Amino acid sequence: MTPVRGLGAAHDERRGAILEAVFAIVDTEGTHQVSIRRVAERAGVSVGRVQHYFPSKDDLLTAAFTAINDRGTARVQARLDGASNPVEVLLTELIPATPEDHRLFRVAQAFETHALTDPELSERLRQSYSELLALLTALGSDRAAEHLALALGLAGLTLTGNLTAAEARAAVRSGIKKRG
C-alpha cells in the first residue's frame, strides 16, 4: 500500500499532532486542563490552526476520546487476526506492558472519567463497552463481563505498580481457565 501523500497526508499529520498534544496534556494534567490555547502551544501551532480542525474544546475532547479508543481497537484487532485463543489475546492486550502502553492507558482512563460527566461521550463509552462485551461473547467467553472486569482491574494495578504486566497477564490467563 502506498503511503498517503500531498494535502491529505499533511492534513492527517497536523490533526494527529494536535491530538498528540491533547494526549500529552491529559496524561500529565488531566482533561480539565485541556484548552484550545494550551493545545496550540503544546502542538506548536496557532490557535486558529487548532480551531480549523476542532472548532470547540468539546470537539477537541470528543475527537481525542475517539482517537484513543480507535488506537486501542486497532491494536487489539491486529493481535486477534489468526489467534488460537482470541479471548485470551483480547484480554491480555488490555494490560499495558510498555511505557507507551501505560501512557495510552492513563489517557484512556482520564477520558473515561471525563466521559462519565458528558452525556454524549458517556453514551459512546457505554456503547464501546457493549461492543467489547459482545465481541468477547462472540469469541467464546461465557462470562464476558467478568473477564473484562478482571482484565481492566488488573490493568489498573499495573499502572500503580502493584503488578507487572507479566503478572497481570498471567492472572488474566488463570482467571479465564478457572472461570470458563
Coordinates of C-alpha atoms in Angstrom, one line a residue:
M1 CA 0.0 0.0 0.0
T2 CA 1.4 3.4 -1.0
P3 CA 1.6 6.0 1.8
V4 CA -0.8 8.9 1.5
R5 CA 0.9 12.0 0.2
G6 CA 0.0 15.6 -0.5
L7 CA -2.7 17.6 1.1
G8 CA -4.4 14.6 2.7
A9 CA -1.2 13.5 4.4
A10 CA -0.4 16.9 5.6
H11 CA -4.0 17.3 7.0
D12 CA -3.8 14.0 8.8
E13 CA -0.3 14.8 10.1
R14 CA -1.4 18.2 11.5
R15 CA -4.5 16.8 13.0
G16 CA -2.6 13.9 14.6
A17 CA 0.0 16.3 16.1
I18 CA -2.8 18.3 17.7
L19 CA -4.4 15.1 19.1
E20 CA -1.0 14.1 20.4
A21 CA -0.8 17.4 22.2
V22 CA -4.1 16.7 23.8
F23 CA -2.9 13.3 24.9
A24 CA 0.2 14.8 26.5
I25 CA -1.8 17.4 28.5
V26 CA -4.3 14.8 29.6
D27 CA -1.6 12.4 30.6
T28 CA 0.2 14.8 32.8
E29 CA -2.5 17.2 34.0
G30 CA -6.0 15.7 33.2
T31 CA -8.8 16.5 30.8
H32 CA -9.8 19.6 32.8
Q33 CA -6.5 21.3 31.7
V34 CA -7.2 20.9 28.0
S35 CA -7.9 24.2 26.3
I36 CA -7.6 25.2 22.6
R37 CA -4.8 27.7 23.6
R38 CA -2.8 25.1 25.7
V39 CA -3.2 22.5 22.9
A40 CA -2.0 25.0 20.3
E41 CA 1.1 25.9 22.5
R42 CA 1.9 22.2 23.1
A43 CA 1.5 21.3 19.4
G44 CA 3.5 24.4 18.3
V45 CA 0.7 25.7 16.1
S46 CA -1.6 28.7 16.2
V47 CA -4.9 28.7 18.0
G48 CA -6.6 29.2 14.6
R49 CA -5.0 26.0 13.3
V50 CA -6.4 24.0 16.2
Q51 CA -9.8 25.6 15.6
H52 CA -9.6 24.8 11.9
Y53 CA -9.6 21.1 12.9
F54 CA -11.6 21.3 16.1
P55 CA -13.9 24.4 16.4
S56 CA -14.5 24.0 20.2
K57 CA -13.0 22.4 23.2
D58 CA -15.8 19.8 23.2
D59 CA -15.0 18.9 19.6
L60 CA -11.3 18.6 20.5
L61 CA -12.1 16.3 23.5
T62 CA -14.6 14.2 21.5
A63 CA -12.0 13.7 18.7
A64 CA -9.3 12.8 21.2
F65 CA -11.7 10.4 23.0
T66 CA -12.5 8.7 19.7
A67 CA -8.8 8.6 18.6
I68 CA -7.6 7.0 21.8
N69 CA -10.4 4.4 21.6
D70 CA -9.6 3.8 17.9
R71 CA -5.9 3.1 18.8
G72 CA -6.9 0.5 21.3
T73 CA -9.3 -1.1 19.0
A74 CA -6.7 -1.3 16.2
R75 CA -4.1 -2.7 18.5
V76 CA -6.4 -5.5 19.7
Q77 CA -7.7 -6.2 16.1
A78 CA -4.1 -6.6 14.9
R79 CA -3.4 -9.2 17.5
L80 CA -6.7 -11.1 17.0
D81 CA -6.1 -12.0 13.4
G82 CA -5.3 -15.7 13.4
A83 CA -5.1 -16.0 17.2
S84 CA -5.6 -19.5 18.5
N85 CA -7.2 -18.2 21.8
P86 CA -8.8 -14.9 20.8
V87 CA -10.4 -14.3 24.2
E88 CA -7.1 -14.5 25.9
V89 CA -5.4 -12.4 23.3
L90 CA -8.1 -9.7 23.6
L91 CA -8.0 -9.6 27.4
T92 CA -4.2 -9.7 27.7
E93 CA -3.9 -7.0 25.2
L94 CA -5.8 -4.7 27.5
I95 CA -2.9 -5.0 30.0
P96 CA -0.3 -2.2 29.4
A97 CA 3.2 -3.6 29.1
T98 CA 5.4 -0.8 27.7
P99 CA 5.8 2.8 28.8
E100 CA 3.8 3.9 25.7
D101 CA 1.1 1.4 26.7
H102 CA 1.0 2.9 30.2
R103 CA 0.7 6.4 28.8
L104 CA -2.1 5.5 26.4
F105 CA -4.0 3.6 29.2
R106 CA -3.7 6.6 31.5
V107 CA -5.0 8.8 28.8
A108 CA -7.9 6.4 28.1
Q109 CA -8.7 6.2 31.8
A110 CA -8.8 10.0 32.1
F111 CA -11.1 10.2 29.1
E112 CA -13.4 7.6 30.6
T113 CA -13.6 9.6 33.8
H114 CA -14.4 12.7 31.7
A115 CA -17.0 10.8 29.7
L116 CA -19.0 10.0 32.8
T117 CA -19.9 13.7 33.1
D118 CA -20.6 14.3 29.4
P119 CA -23.8 12.7 28.2
E120 CA -22.7 12.3 24.6
L121 CA -19.4 10.7 25.5
S122 CA -20.9 8.7 28.3
E123 CA -23.3 7.1 25.7
R124 CA -20.3 6.4 23.4
L125 CA -18.4 4.9 26.3
R126 CA -21.3 2.7 27.2
Q127 CA -21.7 1.6 23.5
S128 CA -18.0 0.8 23.3
Y129 CA -18.1 -1.4 26.3
S130 CA -21.3 -3.1 25.0
E131 CA -19.5 -3.8 21.7
L132 CA -16.4 -5.1 23.6
L133 CA -18.6 -7.4 25.7
A134 CA -20.4 -8.6 22.6
L135 CA -17.1 -9.3 20.9
L136 CA -15.9 -11.3 23.9
T137 CA -19.1 -13.4 23.8
A138 CA -18.8 -13.9 20.1
L139 CA -15.2 -15.1 20.6
G140 CA -16.3 -17.7 23.1
S141 CA -16.2 -16.1 26.5
D142 CA -19.2 -17.4 28.5
R143 CA -18.5 -14.8 31.2
A144 CA -17.6 -11.7 29.2
A145 CA -18.4 -9.1 31.8
E146 CA -16.4 -11.0 34.5
H147 CA -13.5 -11.5 32.2
L148 CA -13.5 -7.9 31.0
A149 CA -13.7 -6.6 34.6
L150 CA -10.8 -8.9 35.6
A151 CA -8.6 -7.6 32.8
L152 CA -9.4 -3.9 33.3
G153 CA -8.8 -4.2 37.1
L154 CA -5.5 -5.9 36.6
A155 CA -4.5 -3.3 34.0
G156 CA -5.1 -0.6 36.6
L157 CA -2.9 -2.5 39.1
T158 CA -0.1 -2.4 36.6
L159 CA -0.3 1.4 36.4
T160 CA 0.0 1.8 40.1
G161 CA 3.0 -0.6 40.1
N162 CA 1.2 -3.3 42.2
L163 CA 1.6 -5.8 39.4
T164 CA 3.9 -6.2 36.5
A165 CA 2.4 -6.7 33.0
A166 CA 3.5 -10.3 33.1
E167 CA 1.9 -10.9 36.5
A168 CA -1.4 -9.3 35.3
R169 CA -1.4 -11.2 32.0
A170 CA -0.8 -14.5 33.9
A171 CA -3.7 -13.6 36.2
V172 CA -5.9 -13.0 33.2
R173 CA -5.0 -16.4 31.8
S174 CA -5.6 -18.1 35.1
G175 CA -8.9 -16.3 35.5
I176 CA -10.1 -17.4 32.1
K177 CA -9.2 -21.0 32.8
K178 CA -10.8 -21.1 36.3
R179 CA -14.0 -19.3 35.4
G180 CA -14.6 -20.8 31.9

